[in-house]
mmCIF file of C-alpha atoms in Angstrom:
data_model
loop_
_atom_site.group_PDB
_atom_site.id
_atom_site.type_symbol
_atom_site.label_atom_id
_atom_site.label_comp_id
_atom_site.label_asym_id
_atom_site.label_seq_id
_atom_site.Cartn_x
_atom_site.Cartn_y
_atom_site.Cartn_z
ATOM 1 C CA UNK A 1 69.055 143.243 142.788
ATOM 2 C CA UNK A 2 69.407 143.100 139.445
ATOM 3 C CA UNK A 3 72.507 144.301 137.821
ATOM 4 C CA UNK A 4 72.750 147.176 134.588
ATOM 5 C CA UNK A 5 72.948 145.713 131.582
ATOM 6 C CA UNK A 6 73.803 147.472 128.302
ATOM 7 C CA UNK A 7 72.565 145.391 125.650
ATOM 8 C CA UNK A 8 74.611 146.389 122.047
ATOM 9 C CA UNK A 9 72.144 145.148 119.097
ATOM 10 C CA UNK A 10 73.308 144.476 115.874
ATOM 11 C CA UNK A 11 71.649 146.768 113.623
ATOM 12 C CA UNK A 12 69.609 146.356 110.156
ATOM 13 C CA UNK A 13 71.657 148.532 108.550
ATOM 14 C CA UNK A 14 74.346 145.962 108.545
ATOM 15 C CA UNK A 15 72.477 143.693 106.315
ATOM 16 C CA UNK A 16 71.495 146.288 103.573
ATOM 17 C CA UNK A 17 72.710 144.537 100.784
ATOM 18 C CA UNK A 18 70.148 141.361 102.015
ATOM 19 C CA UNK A 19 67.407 143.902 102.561
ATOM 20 C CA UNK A 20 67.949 145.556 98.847
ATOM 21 C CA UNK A 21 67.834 141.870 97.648
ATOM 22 C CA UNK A 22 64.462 141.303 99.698
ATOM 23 C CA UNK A 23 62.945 144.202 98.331
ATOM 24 C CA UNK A 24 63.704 143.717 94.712
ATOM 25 C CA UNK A 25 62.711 140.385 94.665
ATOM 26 C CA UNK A 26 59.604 141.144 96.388
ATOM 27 C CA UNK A 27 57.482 142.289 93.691
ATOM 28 C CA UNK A 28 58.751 140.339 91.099
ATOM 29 C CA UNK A 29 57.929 137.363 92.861
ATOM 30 C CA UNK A 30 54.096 139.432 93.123
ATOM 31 C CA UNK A 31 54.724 139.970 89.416
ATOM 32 C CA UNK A 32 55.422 136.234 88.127
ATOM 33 C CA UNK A 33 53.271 134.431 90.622
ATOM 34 C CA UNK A 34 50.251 136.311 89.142
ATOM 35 C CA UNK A 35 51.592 136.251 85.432
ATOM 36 C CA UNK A 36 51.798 132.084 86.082
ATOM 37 C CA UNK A 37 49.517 130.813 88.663
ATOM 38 C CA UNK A 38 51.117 127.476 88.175
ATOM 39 C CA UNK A 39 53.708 128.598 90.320
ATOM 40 C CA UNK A 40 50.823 128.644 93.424
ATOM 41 C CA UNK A 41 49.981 124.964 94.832
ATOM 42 C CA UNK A 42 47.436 124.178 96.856
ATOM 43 C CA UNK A 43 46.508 121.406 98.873
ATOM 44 C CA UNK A 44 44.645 120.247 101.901
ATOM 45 C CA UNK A 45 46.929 121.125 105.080
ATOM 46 C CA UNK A 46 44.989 119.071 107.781
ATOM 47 C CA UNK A 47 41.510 118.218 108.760
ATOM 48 C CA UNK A 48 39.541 118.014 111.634
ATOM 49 C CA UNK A 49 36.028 117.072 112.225
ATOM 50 C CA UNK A 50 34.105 117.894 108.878
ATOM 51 C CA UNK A 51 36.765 120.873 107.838
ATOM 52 C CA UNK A 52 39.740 120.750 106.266
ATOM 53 C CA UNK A 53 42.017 123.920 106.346
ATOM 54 C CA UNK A 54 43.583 124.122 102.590
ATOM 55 C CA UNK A 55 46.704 125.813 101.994
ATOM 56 C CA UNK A 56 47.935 127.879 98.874
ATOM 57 C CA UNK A 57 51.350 128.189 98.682
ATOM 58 C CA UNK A 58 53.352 130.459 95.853
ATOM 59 C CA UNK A 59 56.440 128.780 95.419
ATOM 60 C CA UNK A 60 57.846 132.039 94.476
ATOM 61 C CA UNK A 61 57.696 133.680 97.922
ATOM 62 C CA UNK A 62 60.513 131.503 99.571
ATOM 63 C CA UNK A 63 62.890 133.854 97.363
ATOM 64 C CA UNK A 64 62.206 137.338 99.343
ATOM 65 C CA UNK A 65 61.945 135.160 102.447
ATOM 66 C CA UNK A 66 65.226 133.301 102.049
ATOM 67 C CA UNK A 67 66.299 137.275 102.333
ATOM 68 C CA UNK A 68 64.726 138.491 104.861
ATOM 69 C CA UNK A 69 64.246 135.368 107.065
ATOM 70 C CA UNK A 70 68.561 135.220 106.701
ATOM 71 C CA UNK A 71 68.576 138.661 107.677
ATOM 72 C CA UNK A 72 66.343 138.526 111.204
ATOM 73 C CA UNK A 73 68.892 135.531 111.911
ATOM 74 C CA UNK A 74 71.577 137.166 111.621
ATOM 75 C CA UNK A 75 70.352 140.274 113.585
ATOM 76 C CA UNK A 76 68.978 138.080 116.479
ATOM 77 C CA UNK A 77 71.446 135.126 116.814
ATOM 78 C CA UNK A 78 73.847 137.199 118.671
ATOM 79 C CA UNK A 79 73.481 139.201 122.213
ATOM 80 C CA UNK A 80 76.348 141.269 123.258
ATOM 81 C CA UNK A 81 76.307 142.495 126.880
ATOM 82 C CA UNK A 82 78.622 144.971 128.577
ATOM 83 C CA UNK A 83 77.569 145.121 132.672
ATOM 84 C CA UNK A 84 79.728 146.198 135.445
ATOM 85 C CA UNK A 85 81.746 143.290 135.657
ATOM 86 C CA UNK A 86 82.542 142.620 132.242
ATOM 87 C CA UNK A 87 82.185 142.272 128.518
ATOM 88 C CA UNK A 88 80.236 139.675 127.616
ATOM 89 C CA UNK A 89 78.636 138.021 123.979
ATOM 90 C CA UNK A 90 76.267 135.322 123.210
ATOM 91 C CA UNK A 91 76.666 133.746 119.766
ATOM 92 C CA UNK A 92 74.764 131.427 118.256
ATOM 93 C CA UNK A 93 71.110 131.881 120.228
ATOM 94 C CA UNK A 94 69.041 130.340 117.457
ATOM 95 C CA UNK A 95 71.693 127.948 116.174
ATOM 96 C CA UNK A 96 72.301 124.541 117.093
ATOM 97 C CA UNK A 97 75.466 125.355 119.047
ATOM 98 C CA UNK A 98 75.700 128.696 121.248
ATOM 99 C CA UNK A 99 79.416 129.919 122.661
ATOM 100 C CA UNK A 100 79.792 132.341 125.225
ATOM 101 C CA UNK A 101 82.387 134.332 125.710
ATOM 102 C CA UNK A 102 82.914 136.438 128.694
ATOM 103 C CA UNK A 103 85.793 139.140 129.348
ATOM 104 C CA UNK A 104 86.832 141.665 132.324
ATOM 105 C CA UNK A 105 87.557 144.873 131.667
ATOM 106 C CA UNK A 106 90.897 144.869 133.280
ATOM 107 C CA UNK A 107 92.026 141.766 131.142
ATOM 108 C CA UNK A 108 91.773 143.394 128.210
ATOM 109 C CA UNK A 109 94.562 144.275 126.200
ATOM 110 C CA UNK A 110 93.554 145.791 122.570
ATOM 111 C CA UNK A 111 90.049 147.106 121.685
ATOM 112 C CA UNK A 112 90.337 147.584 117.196
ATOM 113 C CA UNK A 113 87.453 148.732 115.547
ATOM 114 C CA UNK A 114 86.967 148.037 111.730
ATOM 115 C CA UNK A 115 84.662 149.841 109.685
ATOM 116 C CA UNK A 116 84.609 149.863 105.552
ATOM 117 C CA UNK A 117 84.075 152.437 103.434
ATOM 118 C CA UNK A 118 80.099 152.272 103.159
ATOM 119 C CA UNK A 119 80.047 151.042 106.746
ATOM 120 C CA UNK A 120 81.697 154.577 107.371
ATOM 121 C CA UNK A 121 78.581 156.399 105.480
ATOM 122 C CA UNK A 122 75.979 154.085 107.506
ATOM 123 C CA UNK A 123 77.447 154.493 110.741
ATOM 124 C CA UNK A 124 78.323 151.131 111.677
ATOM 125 C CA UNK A 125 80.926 148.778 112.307
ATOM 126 C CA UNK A 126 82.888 146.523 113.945
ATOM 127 C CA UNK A 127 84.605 146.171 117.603
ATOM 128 C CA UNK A 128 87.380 143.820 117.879
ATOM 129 C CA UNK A 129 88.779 142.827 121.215
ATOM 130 C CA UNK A 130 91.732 141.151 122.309
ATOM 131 C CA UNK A 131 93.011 139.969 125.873
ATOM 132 C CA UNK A 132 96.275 138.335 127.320
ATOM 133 C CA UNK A 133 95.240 135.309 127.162
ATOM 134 C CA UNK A 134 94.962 134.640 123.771
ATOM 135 C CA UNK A 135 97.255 135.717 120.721
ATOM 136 C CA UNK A 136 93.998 136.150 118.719
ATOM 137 C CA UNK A 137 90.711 137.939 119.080
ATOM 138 C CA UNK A 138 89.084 137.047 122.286
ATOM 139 C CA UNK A 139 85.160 138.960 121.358
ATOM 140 C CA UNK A 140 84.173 140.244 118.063
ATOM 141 C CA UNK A 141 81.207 142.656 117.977
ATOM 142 C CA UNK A 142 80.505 143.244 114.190
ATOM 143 C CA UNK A 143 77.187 144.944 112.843
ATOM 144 C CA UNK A 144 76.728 147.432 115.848
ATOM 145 C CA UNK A 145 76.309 151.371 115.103
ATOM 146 C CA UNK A 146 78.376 153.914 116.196
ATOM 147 C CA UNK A 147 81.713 151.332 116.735
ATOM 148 C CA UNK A 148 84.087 154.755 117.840
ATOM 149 C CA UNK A 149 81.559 155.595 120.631
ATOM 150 C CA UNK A 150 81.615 152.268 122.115
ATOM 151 C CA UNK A 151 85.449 151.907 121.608
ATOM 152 C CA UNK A 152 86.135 154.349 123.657
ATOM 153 C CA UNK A 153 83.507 153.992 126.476
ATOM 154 C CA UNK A 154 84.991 150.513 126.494
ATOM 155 C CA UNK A 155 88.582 152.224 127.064
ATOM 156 C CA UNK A 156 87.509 154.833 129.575
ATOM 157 C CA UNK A 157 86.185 151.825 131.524
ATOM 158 C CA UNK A 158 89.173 149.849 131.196
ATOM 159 C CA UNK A 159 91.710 152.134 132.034
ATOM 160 C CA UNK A 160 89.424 153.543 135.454
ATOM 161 C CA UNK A 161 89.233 149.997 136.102
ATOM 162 C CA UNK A 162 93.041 149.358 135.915
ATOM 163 C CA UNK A 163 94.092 152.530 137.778
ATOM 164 C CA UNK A 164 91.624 151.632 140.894
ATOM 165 C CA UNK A 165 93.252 148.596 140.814
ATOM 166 C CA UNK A 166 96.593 150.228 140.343
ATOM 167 C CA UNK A 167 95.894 152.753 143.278
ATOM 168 C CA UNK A 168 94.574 149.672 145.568
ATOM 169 C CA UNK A 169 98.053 147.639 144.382
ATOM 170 C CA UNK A 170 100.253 151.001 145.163
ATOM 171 C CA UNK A 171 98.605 151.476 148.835
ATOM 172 C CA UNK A 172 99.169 148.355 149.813
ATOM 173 C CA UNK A 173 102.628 148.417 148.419
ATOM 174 C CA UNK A 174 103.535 151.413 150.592
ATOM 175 C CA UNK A 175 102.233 149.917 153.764
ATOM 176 C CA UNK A 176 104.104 146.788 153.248
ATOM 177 C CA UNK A 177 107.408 149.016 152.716
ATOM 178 C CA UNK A 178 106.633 150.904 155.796
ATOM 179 C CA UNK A 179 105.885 148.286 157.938
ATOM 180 C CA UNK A 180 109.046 146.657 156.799
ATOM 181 C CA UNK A 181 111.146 149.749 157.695
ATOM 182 C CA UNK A 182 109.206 149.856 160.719
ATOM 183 C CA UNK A 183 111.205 146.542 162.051
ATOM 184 C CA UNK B 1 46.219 141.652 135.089
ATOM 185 C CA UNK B 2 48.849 143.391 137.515
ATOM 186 C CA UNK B 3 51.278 140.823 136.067
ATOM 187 C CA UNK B 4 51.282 142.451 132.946
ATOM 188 C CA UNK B 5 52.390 145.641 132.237
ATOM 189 C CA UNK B 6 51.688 147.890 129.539
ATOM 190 C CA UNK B 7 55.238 148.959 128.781
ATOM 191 C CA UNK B 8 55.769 145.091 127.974
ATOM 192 C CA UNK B 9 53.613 145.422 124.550
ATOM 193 C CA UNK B 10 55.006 148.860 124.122
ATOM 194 C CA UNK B 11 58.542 147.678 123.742
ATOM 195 C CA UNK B 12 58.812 145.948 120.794
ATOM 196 C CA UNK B 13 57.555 148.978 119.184
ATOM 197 C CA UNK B 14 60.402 151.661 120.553
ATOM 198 C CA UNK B 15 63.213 149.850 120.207
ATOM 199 C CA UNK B 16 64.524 150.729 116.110
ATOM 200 C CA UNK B 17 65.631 147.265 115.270
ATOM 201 C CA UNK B 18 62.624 145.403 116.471
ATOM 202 C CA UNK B 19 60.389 147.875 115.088
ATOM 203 C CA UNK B 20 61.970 146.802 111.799
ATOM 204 C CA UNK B 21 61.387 143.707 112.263
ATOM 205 C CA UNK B 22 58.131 143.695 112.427
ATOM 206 C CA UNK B 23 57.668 146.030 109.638
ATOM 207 C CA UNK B 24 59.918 143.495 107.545
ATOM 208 C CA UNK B 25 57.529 140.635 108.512
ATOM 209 C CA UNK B 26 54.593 142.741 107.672
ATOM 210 C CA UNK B 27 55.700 143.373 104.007
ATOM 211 C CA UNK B 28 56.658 139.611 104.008
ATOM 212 C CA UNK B 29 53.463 138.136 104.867
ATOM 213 C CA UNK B 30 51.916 140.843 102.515
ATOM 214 C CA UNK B 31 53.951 139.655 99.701
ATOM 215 C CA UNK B 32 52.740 136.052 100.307
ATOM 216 C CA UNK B 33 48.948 137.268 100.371
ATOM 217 C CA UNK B 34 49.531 139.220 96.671
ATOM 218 C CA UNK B 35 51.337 136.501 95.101
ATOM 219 C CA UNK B 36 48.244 134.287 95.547
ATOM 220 C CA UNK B 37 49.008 132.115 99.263
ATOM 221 C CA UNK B 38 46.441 131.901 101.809
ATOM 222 C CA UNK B 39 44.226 129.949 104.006
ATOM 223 C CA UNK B 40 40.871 128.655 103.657
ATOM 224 C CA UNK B 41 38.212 126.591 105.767
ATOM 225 C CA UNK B 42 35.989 124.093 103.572
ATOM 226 C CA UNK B 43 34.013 121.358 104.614
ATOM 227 C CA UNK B 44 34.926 118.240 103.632
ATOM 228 C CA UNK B 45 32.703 115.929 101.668
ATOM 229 C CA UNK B 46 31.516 113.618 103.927
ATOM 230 C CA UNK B 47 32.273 109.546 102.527
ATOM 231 C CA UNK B 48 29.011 107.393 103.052
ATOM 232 C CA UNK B 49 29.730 106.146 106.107
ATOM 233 C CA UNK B 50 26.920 103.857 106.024
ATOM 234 C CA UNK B 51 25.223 101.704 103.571
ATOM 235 C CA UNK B 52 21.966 103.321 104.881
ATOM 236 C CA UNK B 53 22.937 106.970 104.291
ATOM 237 C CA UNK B 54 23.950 106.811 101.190
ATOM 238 C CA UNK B 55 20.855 105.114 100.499
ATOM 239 C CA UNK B 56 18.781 107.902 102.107
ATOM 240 C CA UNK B 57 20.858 110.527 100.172
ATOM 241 C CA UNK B 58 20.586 108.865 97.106
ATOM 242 C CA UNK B 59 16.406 107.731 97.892
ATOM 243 C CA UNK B 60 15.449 110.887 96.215
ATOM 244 C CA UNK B 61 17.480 110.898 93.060
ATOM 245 C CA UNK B 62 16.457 107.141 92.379
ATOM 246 C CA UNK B 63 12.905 107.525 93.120
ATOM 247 C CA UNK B 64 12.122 110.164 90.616
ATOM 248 C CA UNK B 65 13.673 107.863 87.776
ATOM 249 C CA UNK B 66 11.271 104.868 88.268
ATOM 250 C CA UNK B 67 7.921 106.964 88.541
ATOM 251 C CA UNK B 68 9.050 108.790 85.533
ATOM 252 C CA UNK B 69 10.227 105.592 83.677
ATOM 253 C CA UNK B 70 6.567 104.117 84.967
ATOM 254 C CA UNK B 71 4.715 107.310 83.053
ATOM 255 C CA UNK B 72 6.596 106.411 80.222
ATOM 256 C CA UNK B 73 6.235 103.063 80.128
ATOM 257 C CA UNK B 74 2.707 103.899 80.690
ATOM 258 C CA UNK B 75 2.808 105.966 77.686
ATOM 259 C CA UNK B 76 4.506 103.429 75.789
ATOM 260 C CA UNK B 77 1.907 100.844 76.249
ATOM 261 C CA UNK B 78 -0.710 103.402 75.579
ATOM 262 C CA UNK B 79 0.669 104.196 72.325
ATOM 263 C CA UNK B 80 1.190 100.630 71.193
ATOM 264 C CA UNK B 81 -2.139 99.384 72.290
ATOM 265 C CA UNK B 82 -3.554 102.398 70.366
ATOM 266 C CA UNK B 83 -2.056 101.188 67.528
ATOM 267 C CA UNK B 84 -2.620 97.788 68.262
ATOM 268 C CA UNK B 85 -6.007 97.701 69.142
ATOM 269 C CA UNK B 86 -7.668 101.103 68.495
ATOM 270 C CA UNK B 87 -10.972 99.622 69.752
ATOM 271 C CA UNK B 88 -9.553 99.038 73.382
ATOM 272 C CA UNK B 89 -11.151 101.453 75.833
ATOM 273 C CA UNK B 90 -8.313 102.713 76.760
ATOM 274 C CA UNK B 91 -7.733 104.327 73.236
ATOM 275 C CA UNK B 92 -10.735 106.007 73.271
ATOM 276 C CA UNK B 93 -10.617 107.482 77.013
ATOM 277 C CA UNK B 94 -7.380 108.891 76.137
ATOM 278 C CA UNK B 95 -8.640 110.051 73.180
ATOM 279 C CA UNK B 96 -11.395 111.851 74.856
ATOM 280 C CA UNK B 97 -9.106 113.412 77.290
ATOM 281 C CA UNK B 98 -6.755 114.183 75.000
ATOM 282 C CA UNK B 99 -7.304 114.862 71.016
ATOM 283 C CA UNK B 100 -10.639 116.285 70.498
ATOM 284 C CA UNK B 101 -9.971 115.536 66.685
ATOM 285 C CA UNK B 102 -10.054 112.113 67.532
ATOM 286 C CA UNK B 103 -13.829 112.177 68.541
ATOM 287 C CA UNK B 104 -15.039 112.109 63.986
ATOM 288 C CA UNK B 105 -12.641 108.861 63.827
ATOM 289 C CA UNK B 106 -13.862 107.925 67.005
ATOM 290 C CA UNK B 107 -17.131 108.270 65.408
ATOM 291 C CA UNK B 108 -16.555 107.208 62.249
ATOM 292 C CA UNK B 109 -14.980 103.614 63.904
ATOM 293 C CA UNK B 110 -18.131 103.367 66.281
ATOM 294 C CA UNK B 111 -20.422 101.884 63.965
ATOM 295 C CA UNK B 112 -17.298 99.205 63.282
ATOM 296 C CA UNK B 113 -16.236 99.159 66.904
ATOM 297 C CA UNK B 114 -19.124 99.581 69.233
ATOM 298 C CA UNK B 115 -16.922 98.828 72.297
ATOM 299 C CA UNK B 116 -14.735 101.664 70.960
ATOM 300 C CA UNK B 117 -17.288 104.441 71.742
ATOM 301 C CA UNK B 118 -19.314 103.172 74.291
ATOM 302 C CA UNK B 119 -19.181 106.333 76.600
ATOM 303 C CA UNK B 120 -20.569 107.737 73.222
ATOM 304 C CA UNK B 121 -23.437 105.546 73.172
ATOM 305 C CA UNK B 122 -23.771 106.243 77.109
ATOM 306 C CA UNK B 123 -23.718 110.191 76.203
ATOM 307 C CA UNK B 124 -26.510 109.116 73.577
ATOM 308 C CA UNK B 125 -28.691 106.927 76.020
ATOM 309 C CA UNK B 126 -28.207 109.486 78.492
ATOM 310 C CA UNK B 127 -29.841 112.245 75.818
ATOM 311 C CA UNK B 128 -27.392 114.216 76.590
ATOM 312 C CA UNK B 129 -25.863 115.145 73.133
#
């Protein structure tokens, strides 16, 4: 049976400034690859049989797609996760080297959220969360929207999850004292 | 086909950020296409792979040259032996065939150069000037 997953997505409106860049150089790199066709190479790709599939490349282009290429992997080379056991997030999918860091709810200790002033107006943000076991952040969720919302759904959880286990801790407490008083 | 459901190629398209996505690879390959990139299929000019094809390719090219080298060659030889021997029959055939105008110095050299207008004389035999 497959468990619920909540899957938290970093959104494009964390990389704006990239995006503005990717859209102003866009058609200026239209503009001077037509004003100097120089700029446009061409050569013969690869052939097969009697054909040969010829390429024309505008030199140019990389520019906007240095932007936008930078901002899909940024979007998609995280994964954060929040399921009924825990918190957990996936960094580095399309990197060479991936860390995964994984959390319970009742083991955390601080949940921060960070959000600047243009962040505010977008409605995004960032989550910062910190456990016992480590002086320092343990999971970072930075780019997501709505940061408050998910703050305190993260809270709510934690704190049901550490009364249950309070309430469970407390029971068994009082049956131990009344079986000792018992003898 | 049961495999496949239809929500799986509907996805992409309601979740925001992927939607994005795509719509940010769409301008980007549609920046590439105005700034001049693209592909394109051409056939490649075949090398002679043989001694003999390129002959046969090339049979037609070289065998108009001789023939037409031959004519004028031809010509050539006509001309000088005109010139050179204006009594040769030769002269005076192609003069029949082709300068009229030639026939009153074709006439006018008969009486010197019998051989010259013989077809003349033939005409004359013939009675049928």
């Amino acid at each position: 049976m497959a468990e619920r997953q909540i899957k938290v997505e970093r959104v494009w409106r964390s990389q704006l400034s990239r995006l503005a860049l990717f859209l102003v150089f866009s058609p200026i790199c239209v503009w001077l690859s037509n004003k100097f066709p120089e700029t446009v190479i061409s050569g013969p790709l690869f052939g097969f049989d009697e054909s040969v599939l010829m390429l024309s490349l505008p030199l140019l282009w990389f520019v906007p797609a240095y932007f936008a290429f930078s901002c899909i992997l940024t979007i998609y080379d995280v994964k954060y996760t929040l399921d009924v056991r825990g918190i957990e997030a996936k960094i580095g999918i399309l990197s060479l080297s991936q860390s995964i860091t994984r959390i319970r709810y009742e083991d955390i200790r601080s949940i921060d959220s960070r959000q600047t002033l243009s962040e505010r107006m977008l409605g995004i943000g960032t989550i910062e969360i910190g456990t016992a076991a480590s002086a320092g952040l343990e999971i970072s969720f930075e780019g997501i929207s709505n940061p408050l919302d998910l703050q305190k759904k993260i809270q709510v959880e934690r704190d049901t999850r550490l009364r249950k286990a309070a309430q469970k801790q407390g029971g068994q407490d009082f049956s131990n004292i009344a079986a000792a008083g018992g003898e | 086909m049961s495999l496949i459901s239809p929500k799986n190629f509907i996805a992409p398209f309601t979740n925001v950020v992927n939607l994005a996505t795509i719509i940010v690879v769409a301008l980007l390959f549609l920046i590439y296409r105005l700034s001049g990139g693209g592909v394109a299929m051409s056939s490649r000019k075949a090398p002679p792979q043989t001694n003999r094809e390129a002959t046969v390719k090339e049979a037609p090219v070289t065998k108009v040259a001789p023939v037409e080298k031959r004519q004028e060659t031809q010509e050539a030889q006509a001309a000088a032996a005109r010139s050179l021997h204006p009594s040769a029959d030769n002269s005076a055939i192609d003069d029949l065939l082709d300068r009229k105008p030639s026939n009153d110095n074709k006439k006018q050299n008969s009486p010197s150069n019998p051989g010259g207008s013989s077809l003349d004389d033939i005409a004359k035999q013939l009675g049928v000037e």
